[in-house]
Amino acid sequence: MTSEPVPEPVSEPVAAPASVPPKVTRAQKAAAAKTASVLVEALPYIRRVWGKIVVVKYGGNALAAASEVEGADAQGADGPRAGDGAGSDAAVEALASFAQDVVLMRAVGILPVVVHGGGPQIGELMQRLGKETEFRNGLRVTDADTLDIARMVLVGKVNRDIVSAINVHGPLAVGMSGEDANLITAAPSHADLGFVGNVSVVDPTMLQRLVAEGLIPVVATIGADESGQAYNINADTVAGALAEALEAEKLIFLTDIEGLRVVPDDPTTVIHQASLAVIDEIIRSGGIQGGMMPKVEACVRAVRAGVHRAHILDGRVPHALLLELFTDAGVGTMVMP
Ligand code: ADP
Ligand code: MG
């Protein structure tokens, strides 16, 4: 038997050639290890939602909240707020961060469908045009002029802003109004509110086609009745109806509060998980007001219809979507059967 010759130990350190990058520092190694562990933590979550539709409703107030909304109380579905809509640097940054999250969702195989509101932005243009807004029980009375303004702002401005923010990352987002391809057939919701609508029928065909093409639909919540008359529909309600029609895995609301509170003005009463029975109790206790009501109703309706989970998250928290979807942390309120 012959043994292999043992190589001579190198006693002198060999000088690295100029092309070798400088040594990785301990801090860099630690950061890389942390990144790896974050990705590993995300893996089971990614597996669970891979290839499934997740409907994300981006609230007009989440958009505006980044630009410091004062007096953020329950103002109803489309209540007017201080602040300057999506114009400020902070709001632009918040939108960019939201867009990044949506693109990342898509990149790991989730099929996002975005639905957006725009109440504060409508209020802002109304004000600029010197048009008085009339509210009844916290709901905007929508005459023909107001409908025109709402449609211009939602379809022509907020929808475009979100589509552009996503498409910075590639040719992904396609903007739609509920009027397109008869996505949403509307019916008047209240006799005395004018062109405020309810969802009467959803035809999700176009959304399904877009999603199947790997695209990200971004939906403005204007619907039309059979005669073609347009209606402004509460975006929470639409998000719930779309999640149901698309048989989505999840429905996620990004709003301007940390979650559902059992007592509306007590932040210590935020509930992190609630079954439909618990939600029912909170509704009956009168603890849900204004703009939270259509969200909770949409969550209940969607979960009842088979959507696996519905979430109400704080859209002001950077990357709230990623935290909810891909980490053990979980943020906001989760509604389950
Ligand atoms: P969005 O633009 O996201 O639809 P809304 O203003 O319509 O925002 O709805 C969120 C608001 O609902 C919160 O800022 C809060 O003031 C109000 N609200 C009413 N009841 C509750 C509750 N029980 N828990 C949390 N928020 C509530
Ligand atoms: Mg609202």
Short mmCIF file of C-alpha atoms in Angstrom, two decimals, residues 77-78 115-118 142 147 150 154 178 184-187 189 195-201 220-224 230-239:
data_model
loop_
_atom_site.label_atom_id
_atom_site.label_comp_id
_atom_site.label_asym_id
_atom_site.label_seq_id
_atom_site.Cartn_x
_atom_site.Cartn_y
_atom_site.Cartn_z
CA ALA A 77 -66.68 55.51 4.22
CA ASP A 78 -65.35 58.51 2.40
CA VAL A 115 -58.37 47.45 -5.06
CA HIS A 116 -58.08 51.06 -3.97
CA GLY A 117 -60.12 53.77 -2.33
CA GLY A 118 -59.60 57.48 -2.57
CA THR A 142 -73.08 61.97 -4.76
CA LEU A 147 -69.77 61.42 -9.38
CA ALA A 150 -65.02 60.90 -7.92
CA LEU A 154 -60.29 57.38 -8.71
CA GLY A 178 -65.15 48.38 -12.31
CA ILE A 184 -68.81 45.40 -11.46
CA THR A 185 -72.49 45.85 -12.13
CA ALA A 186 -73.84 48.39 -9.67
CA ALA A 187 -77.21 49.30 -8.25
CA SER A 189 -77.42 51.83 -2.52
CA PHE A 195 -74.89 57.86 -7.40
CA VAL A 196 -73.57 55.81 -4.53
CA GLY A 197 -73.76 52.19 -5.50
CA ASN A 198 -73.80 48.66 -4.22
CA VAL A 199 -72.26 45.72 -6.00
CA SER A 200 -75.03 43.72 -7.63
CA VAL A 201 -72.98 41.40 -9.87
CA ALA A 220 -60.84 51.59 -9.16
CA THR A 221 -64.24 51.06 -7.60
CA ILE A 222 -66.62 52.69 -10.01
CA GLY A 223 -69.36 50.36 -11.24
CA ALA A 224 -72.07 50.81 -13.84
CA ALA A 230 -71.84 54.97 -13.28
CA TYR A 231 -71.87 54.69 -9.48
CA ASN A 232 -69.22 55.25 -6.86
CA ILE A 233 -68.96 52.16 -4.69
CA ASN A 234 -67.25 51.79 -1.34
CA ALA A 235 -63.87 50.21 -2.04
CA ASP A 236 -64.03 47.91 1.02
CA THR A 237 -67.27 46.43 -0.23
CA VAL A 238 -65.80 45.90 -3.69
CA ALA A 239 -62.66 44.27 -2.29
#
